[in-house]
Coordinates of N, CA and C in Angstrom, one line a residue:
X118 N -24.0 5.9 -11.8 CA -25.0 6.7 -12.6 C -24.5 7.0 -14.0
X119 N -25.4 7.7 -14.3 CA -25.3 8.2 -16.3 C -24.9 9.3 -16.5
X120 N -24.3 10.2 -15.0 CA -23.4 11.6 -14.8 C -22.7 11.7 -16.3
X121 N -22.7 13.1 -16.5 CA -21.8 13.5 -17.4 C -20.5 13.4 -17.1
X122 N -19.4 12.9 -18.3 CA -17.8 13.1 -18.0 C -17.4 14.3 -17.8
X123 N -16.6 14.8 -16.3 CA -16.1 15.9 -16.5 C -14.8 15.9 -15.9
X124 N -13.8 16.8 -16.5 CA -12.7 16.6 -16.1 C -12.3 17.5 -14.4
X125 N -13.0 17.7 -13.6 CA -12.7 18.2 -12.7 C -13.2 16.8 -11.9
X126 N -12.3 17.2 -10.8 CA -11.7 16.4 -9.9 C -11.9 16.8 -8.2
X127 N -12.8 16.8 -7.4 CA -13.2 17.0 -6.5 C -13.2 15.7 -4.9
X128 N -12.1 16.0 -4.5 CA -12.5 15.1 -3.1 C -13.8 13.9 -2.9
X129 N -14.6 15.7 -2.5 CA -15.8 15.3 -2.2 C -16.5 14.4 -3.2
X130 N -16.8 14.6 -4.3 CA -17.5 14.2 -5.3 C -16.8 12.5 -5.2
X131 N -15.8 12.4 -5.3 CA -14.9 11.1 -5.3 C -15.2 10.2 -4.3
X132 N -14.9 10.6 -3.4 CA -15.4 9.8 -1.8 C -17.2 9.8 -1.4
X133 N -17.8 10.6 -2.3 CA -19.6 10.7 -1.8 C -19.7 9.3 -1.9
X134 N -19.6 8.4 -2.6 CA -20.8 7.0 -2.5 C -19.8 6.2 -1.3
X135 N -18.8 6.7 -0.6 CA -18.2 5.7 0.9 C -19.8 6.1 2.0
X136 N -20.2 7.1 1.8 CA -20.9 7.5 2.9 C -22.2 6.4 3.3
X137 N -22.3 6.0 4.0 CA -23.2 4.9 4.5 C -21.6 3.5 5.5
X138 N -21.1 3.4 4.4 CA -20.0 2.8 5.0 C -18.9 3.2 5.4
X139 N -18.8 4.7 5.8 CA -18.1 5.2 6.7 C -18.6 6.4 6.7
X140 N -18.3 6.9 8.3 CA -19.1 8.3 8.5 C -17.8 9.2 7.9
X141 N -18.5 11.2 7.9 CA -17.8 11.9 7.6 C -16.5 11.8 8.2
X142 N -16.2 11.3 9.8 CA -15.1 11.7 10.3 C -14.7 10.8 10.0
X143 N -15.0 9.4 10.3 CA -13.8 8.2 9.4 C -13.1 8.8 8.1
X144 N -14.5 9.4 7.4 CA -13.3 9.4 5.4 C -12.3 10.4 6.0
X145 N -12.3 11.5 6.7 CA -11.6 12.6 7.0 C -10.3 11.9 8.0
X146 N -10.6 10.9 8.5 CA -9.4 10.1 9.3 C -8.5 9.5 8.3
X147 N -9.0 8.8 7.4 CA -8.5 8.0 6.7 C -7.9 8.8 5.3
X148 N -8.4 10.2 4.8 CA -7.6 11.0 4.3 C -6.2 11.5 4.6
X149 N -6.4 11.7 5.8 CA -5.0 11.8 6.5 C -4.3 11.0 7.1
X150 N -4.9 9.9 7.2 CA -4.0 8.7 7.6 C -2.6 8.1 6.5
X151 N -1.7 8.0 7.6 CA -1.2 7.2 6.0 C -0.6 5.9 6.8
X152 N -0.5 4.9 5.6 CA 0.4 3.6 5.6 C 0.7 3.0 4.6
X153 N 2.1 2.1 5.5 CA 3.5 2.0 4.8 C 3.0 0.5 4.0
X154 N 3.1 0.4 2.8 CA 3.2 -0.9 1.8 C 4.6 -1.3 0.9
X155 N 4.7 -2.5 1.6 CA 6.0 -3.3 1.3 C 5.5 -4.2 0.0
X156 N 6.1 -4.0 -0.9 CA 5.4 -4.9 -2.1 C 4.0 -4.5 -2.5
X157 N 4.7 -4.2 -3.6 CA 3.2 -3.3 -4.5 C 2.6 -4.2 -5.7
X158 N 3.0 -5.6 -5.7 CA 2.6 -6.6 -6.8 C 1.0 -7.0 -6.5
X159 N 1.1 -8.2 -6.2 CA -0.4 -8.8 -6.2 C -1.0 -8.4 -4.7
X160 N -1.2 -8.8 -3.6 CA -1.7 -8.6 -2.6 C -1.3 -7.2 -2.4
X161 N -0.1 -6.5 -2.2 CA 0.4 -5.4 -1.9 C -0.4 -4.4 -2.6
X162 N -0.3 -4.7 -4.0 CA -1.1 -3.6 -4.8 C -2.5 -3.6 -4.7
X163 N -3.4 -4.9 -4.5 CA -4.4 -4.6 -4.6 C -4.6 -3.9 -3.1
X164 N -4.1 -4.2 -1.9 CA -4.4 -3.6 -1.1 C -4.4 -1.5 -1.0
X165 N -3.2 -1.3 -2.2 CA -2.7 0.4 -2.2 C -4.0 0.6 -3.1
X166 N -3.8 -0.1 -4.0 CA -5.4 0.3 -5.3 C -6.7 0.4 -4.1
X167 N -7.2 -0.1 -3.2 CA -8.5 -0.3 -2.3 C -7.8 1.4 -1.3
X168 N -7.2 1.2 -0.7 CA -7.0 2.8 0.2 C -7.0 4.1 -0.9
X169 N -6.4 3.8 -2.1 CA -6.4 4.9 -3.2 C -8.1 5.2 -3.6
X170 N -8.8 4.3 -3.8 CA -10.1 4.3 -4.4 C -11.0 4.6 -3.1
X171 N -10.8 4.2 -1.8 CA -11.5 4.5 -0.4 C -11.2 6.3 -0.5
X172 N -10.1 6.6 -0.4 CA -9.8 8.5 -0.6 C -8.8 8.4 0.4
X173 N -7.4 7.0 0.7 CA -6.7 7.6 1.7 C -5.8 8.9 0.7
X174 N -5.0 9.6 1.5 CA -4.3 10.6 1.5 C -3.2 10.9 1.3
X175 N -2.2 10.0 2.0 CA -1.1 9.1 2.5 C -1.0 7.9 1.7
X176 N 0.4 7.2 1.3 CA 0.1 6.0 0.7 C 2.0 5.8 0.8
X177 N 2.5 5.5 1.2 CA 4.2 5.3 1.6 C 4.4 4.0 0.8
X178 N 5.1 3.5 0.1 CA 4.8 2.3 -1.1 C 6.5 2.2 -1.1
X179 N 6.9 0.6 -1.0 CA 8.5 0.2 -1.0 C 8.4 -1.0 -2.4
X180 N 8.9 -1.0 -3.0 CA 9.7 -2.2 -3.7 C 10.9 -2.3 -4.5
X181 N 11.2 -3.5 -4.9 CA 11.9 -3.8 -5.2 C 12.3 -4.1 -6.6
X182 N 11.2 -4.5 -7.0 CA 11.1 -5.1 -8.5 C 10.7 -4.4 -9.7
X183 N 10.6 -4.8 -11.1 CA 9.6 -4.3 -12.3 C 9.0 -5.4 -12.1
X184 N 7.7 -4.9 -12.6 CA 6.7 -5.7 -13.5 C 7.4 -6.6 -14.7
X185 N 6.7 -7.7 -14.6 CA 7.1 -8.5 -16.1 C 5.7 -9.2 -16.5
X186 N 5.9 -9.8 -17.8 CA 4.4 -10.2 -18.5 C 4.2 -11.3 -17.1
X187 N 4.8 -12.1 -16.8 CA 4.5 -13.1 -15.8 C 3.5 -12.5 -14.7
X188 N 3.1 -11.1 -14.2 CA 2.7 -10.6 -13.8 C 1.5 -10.1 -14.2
X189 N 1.1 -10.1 -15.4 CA -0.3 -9.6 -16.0 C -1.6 -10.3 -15.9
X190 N -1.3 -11.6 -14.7 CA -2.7 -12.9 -14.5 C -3.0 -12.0 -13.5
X191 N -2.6 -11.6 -12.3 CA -2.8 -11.4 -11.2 C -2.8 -10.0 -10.5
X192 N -1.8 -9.1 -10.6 CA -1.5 -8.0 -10.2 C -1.9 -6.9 -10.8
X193 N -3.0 -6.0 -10.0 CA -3.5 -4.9 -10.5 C -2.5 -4.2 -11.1
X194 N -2.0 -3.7 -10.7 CA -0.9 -2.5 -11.9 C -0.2 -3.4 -12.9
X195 N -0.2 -4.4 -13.3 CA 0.6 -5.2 -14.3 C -0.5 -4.5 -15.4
X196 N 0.0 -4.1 -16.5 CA -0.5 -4.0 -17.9 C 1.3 -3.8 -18.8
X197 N 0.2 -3.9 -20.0 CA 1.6 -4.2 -20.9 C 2.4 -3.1 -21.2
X198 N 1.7 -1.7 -20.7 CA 2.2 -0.5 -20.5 C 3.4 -0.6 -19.6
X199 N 3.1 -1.2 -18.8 CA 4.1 -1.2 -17.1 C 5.1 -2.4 -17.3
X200 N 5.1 -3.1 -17.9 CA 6.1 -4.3 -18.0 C 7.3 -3.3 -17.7
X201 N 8.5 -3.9 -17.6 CA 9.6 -3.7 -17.4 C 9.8 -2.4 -16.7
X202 N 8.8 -2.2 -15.8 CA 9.2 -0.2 -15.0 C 8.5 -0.9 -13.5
X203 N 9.8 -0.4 -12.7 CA 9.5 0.0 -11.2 C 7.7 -0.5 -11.1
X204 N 8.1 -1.6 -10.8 CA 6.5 -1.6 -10.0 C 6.4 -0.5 -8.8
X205 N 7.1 0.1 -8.4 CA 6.5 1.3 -7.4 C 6.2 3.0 -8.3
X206 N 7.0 2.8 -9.3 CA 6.7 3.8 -10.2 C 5.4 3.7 -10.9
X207 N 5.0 2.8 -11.3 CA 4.0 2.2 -12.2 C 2.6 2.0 -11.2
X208 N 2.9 2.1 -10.3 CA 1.6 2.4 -8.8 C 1.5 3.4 -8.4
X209 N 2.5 4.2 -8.3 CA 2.6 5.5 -8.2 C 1.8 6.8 -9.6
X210 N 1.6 5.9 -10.7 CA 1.2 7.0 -11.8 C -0.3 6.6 -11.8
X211 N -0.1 4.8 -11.5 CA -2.1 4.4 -11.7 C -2.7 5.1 -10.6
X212 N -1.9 5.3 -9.0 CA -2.5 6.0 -7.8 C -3.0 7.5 -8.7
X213 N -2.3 8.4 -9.3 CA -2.4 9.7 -9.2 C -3.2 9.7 -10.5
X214 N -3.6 8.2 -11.3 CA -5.1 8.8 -12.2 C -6.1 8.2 -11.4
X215 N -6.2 7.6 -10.0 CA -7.4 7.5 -9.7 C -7.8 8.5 -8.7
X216 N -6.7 8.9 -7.9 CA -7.0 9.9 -7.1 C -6.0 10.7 -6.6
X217 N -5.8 11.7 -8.0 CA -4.8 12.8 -7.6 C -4.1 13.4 -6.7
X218 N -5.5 13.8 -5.1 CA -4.9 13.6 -4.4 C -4.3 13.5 -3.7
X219 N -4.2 11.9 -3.7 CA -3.0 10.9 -3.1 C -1.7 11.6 -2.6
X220 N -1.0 11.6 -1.7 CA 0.4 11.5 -1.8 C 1.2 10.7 -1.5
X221 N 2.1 10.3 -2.7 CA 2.3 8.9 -2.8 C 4.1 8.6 -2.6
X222 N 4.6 8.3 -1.5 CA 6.0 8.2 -1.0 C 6.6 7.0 -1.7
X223 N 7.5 6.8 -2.6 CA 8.3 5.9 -2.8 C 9.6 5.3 -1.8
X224 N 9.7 4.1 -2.1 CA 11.2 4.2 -1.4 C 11.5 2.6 -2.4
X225 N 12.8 2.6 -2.7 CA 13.2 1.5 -3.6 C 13.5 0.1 -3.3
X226 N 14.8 -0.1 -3.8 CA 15.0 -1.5 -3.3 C 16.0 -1.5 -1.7
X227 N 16.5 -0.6 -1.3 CA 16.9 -0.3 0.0 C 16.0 -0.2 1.3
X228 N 14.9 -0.4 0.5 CA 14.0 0.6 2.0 C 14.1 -0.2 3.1
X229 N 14.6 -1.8 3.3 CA 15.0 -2.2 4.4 C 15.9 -1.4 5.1
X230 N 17.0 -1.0 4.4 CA 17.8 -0.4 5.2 C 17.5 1.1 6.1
X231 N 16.0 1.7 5.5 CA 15.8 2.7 6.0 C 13.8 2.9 6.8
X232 N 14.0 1.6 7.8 CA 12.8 1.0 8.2 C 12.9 2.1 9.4
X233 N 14.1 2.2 10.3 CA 13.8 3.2 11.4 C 13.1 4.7 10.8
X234 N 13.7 4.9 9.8 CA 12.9 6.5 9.4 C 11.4 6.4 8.6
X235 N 10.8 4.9 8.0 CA 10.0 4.7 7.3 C 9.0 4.8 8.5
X236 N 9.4 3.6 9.4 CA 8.5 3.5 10.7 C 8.4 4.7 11.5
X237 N 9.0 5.7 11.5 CA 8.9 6.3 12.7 C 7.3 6.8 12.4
X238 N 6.9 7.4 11.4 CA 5.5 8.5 11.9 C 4.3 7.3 11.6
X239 N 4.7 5.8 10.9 CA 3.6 4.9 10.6 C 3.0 4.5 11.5
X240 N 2.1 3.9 11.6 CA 0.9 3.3 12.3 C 0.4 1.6 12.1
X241 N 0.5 1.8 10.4 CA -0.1 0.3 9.7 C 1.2 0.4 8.7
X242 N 1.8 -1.0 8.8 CA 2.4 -1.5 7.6 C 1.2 -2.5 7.0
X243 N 1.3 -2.5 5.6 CA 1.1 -3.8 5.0 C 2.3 -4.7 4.2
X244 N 2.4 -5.8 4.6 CA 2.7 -6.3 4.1 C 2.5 -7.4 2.9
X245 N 3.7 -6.9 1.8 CA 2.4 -7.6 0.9 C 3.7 -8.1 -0.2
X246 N 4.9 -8.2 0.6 CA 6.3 -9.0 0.0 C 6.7 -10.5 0.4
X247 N 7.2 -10.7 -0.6 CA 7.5 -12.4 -0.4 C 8.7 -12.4 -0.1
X248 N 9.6 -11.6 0.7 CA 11.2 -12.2 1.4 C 11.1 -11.7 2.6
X249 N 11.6 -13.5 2.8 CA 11.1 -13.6 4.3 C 12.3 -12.9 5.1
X250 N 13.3 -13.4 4.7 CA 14.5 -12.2 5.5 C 13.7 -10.2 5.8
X251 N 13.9 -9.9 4.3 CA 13.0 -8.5 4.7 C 11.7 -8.6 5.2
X252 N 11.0 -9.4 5.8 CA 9.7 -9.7 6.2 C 9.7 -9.5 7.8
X253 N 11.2 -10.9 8.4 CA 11.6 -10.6 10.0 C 12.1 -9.4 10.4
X254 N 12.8 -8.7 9.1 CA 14.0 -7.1 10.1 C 12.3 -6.3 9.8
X255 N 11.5 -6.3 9.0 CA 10.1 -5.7 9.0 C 9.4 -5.9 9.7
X256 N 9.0 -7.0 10.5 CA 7.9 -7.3 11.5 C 8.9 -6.9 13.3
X257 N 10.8 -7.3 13.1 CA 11.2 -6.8 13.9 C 10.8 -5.0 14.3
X258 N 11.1 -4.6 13.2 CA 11.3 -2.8 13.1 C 10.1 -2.6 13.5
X259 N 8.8 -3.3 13.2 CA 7.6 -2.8 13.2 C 7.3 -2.9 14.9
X260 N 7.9 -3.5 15.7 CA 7.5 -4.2 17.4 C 8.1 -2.8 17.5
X261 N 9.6 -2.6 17.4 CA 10.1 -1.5 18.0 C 9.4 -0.1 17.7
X262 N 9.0 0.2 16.8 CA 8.2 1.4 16.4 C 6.4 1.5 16.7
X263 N 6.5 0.2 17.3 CA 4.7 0.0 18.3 C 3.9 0.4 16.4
X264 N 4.4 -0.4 15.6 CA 3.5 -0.3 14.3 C 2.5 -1.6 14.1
X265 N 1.4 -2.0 13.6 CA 0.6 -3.2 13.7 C 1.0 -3.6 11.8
X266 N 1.2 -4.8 11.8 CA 1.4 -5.1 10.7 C 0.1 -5.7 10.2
X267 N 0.1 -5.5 9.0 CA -1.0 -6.6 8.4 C -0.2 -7.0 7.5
X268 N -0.5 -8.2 7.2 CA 0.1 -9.5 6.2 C -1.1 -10.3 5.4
X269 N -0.9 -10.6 4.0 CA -1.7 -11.2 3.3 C -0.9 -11.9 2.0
X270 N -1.0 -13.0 2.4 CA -0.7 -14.1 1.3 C -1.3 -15.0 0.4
X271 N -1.0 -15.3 -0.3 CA -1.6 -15.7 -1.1 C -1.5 -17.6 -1.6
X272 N -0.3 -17.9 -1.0 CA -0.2 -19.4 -1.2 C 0.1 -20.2 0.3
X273 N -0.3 -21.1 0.2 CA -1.4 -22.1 -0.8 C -2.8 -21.5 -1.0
X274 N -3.7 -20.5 0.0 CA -4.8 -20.7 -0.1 C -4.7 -19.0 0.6
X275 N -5.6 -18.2 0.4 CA -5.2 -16.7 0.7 C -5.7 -16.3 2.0
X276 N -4.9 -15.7 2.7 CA -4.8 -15.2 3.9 C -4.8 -14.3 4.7
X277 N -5.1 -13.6 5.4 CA -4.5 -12.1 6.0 C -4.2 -12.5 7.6
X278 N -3.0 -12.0 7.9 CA -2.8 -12.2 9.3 C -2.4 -10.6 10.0
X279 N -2.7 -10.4 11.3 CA -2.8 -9.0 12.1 C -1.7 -8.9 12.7
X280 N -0.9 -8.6 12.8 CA 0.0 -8.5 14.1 C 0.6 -7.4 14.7
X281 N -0.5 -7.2 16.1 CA 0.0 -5.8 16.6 C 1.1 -5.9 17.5
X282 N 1.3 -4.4 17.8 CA 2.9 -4.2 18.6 C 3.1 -5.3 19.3
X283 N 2.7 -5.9 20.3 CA 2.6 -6.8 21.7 C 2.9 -8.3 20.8
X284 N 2.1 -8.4 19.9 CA 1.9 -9.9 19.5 C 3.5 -10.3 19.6
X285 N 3.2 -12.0 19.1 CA 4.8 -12.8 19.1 C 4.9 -12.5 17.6
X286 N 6.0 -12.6 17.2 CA 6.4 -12.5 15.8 C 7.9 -13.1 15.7
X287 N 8.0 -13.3 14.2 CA 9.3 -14.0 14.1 C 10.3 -13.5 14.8

């Protein structure tokens, strides 16, 4: 609509037009829900940008890398502002101007090593990193902690794959 700009910032007001595509108690599930995202670049991010803009609440976010101009075709948080900074920092500041909100958990380039404490309260990882080593001790950790992963790639041709506790995995 042609709403006036105002600087207040209201939940409700933010999440009103989900209503038809999800009832009250879903948005209210999904505020409090949280999940864990491995790679905040292209797939990764656009998937944290879509939960941020839906009104999740929760948003647990791991990487590894900065942004570089190589990065400005494809990847929502790439701008020329963000080049060279923590792509988890640089998702973490765009999360908190779309929806304040948010609370948004970092973890760096270690967070492999700290999957038993990332997993323990998760439910959904996404995955949305390209190493495949951290990908198996991730989809491993994720069986042990009864977490369902989602996976989405992008080459050759783009993908999402499910895989809950039970399934086979690497």
């Amino acid at each position: 609509g042609n709403e006036p700009m105002t600087s207040t910032f209201t939940y409700a007001d933010f999440v009103g037009r989900n209503a038809g595509f999800v009832t009250a108690a879903e948005q209210e599930r999904l505020r409090n829900a949280s999940v864990f995202v491995c790679g905040v670049g292209g797939m990764g991010g656009a998937a944290v940008q879509s939960r941020a803009r839906a009104g999740a609440g929760d948003l647990v976010i791991a990487g590894m890398d900065r942004f570089g101009v190589w990065d400005l075709n494809r990847q929502v948080f790439a701008t020329l502002d963000t080049v060279r900074v923590p792509k988890t920092e640089a998702t973490a500041a765009a999360i908190a101007s779309i929806n304040p909100e948010a609370r948004v958990t970092i973890h760096g380039a270690d967070w492999v090593d700290h999957l038993d404490e990332i997993l323990q309260p998760e439910r959904v990882v996404i995955n949305g990193m390209d190493d495949v080593i951290a990908g198996i001790r991730l989809y491993r950790k994720a069986r042990e902690h009864g977490a369902t992963v989602i996976d989405a790639y992008t080459s050759p041709l783009p993908s999402v794959t499910v895989v809950r506790p039970t399934d086979p995995r690497p």
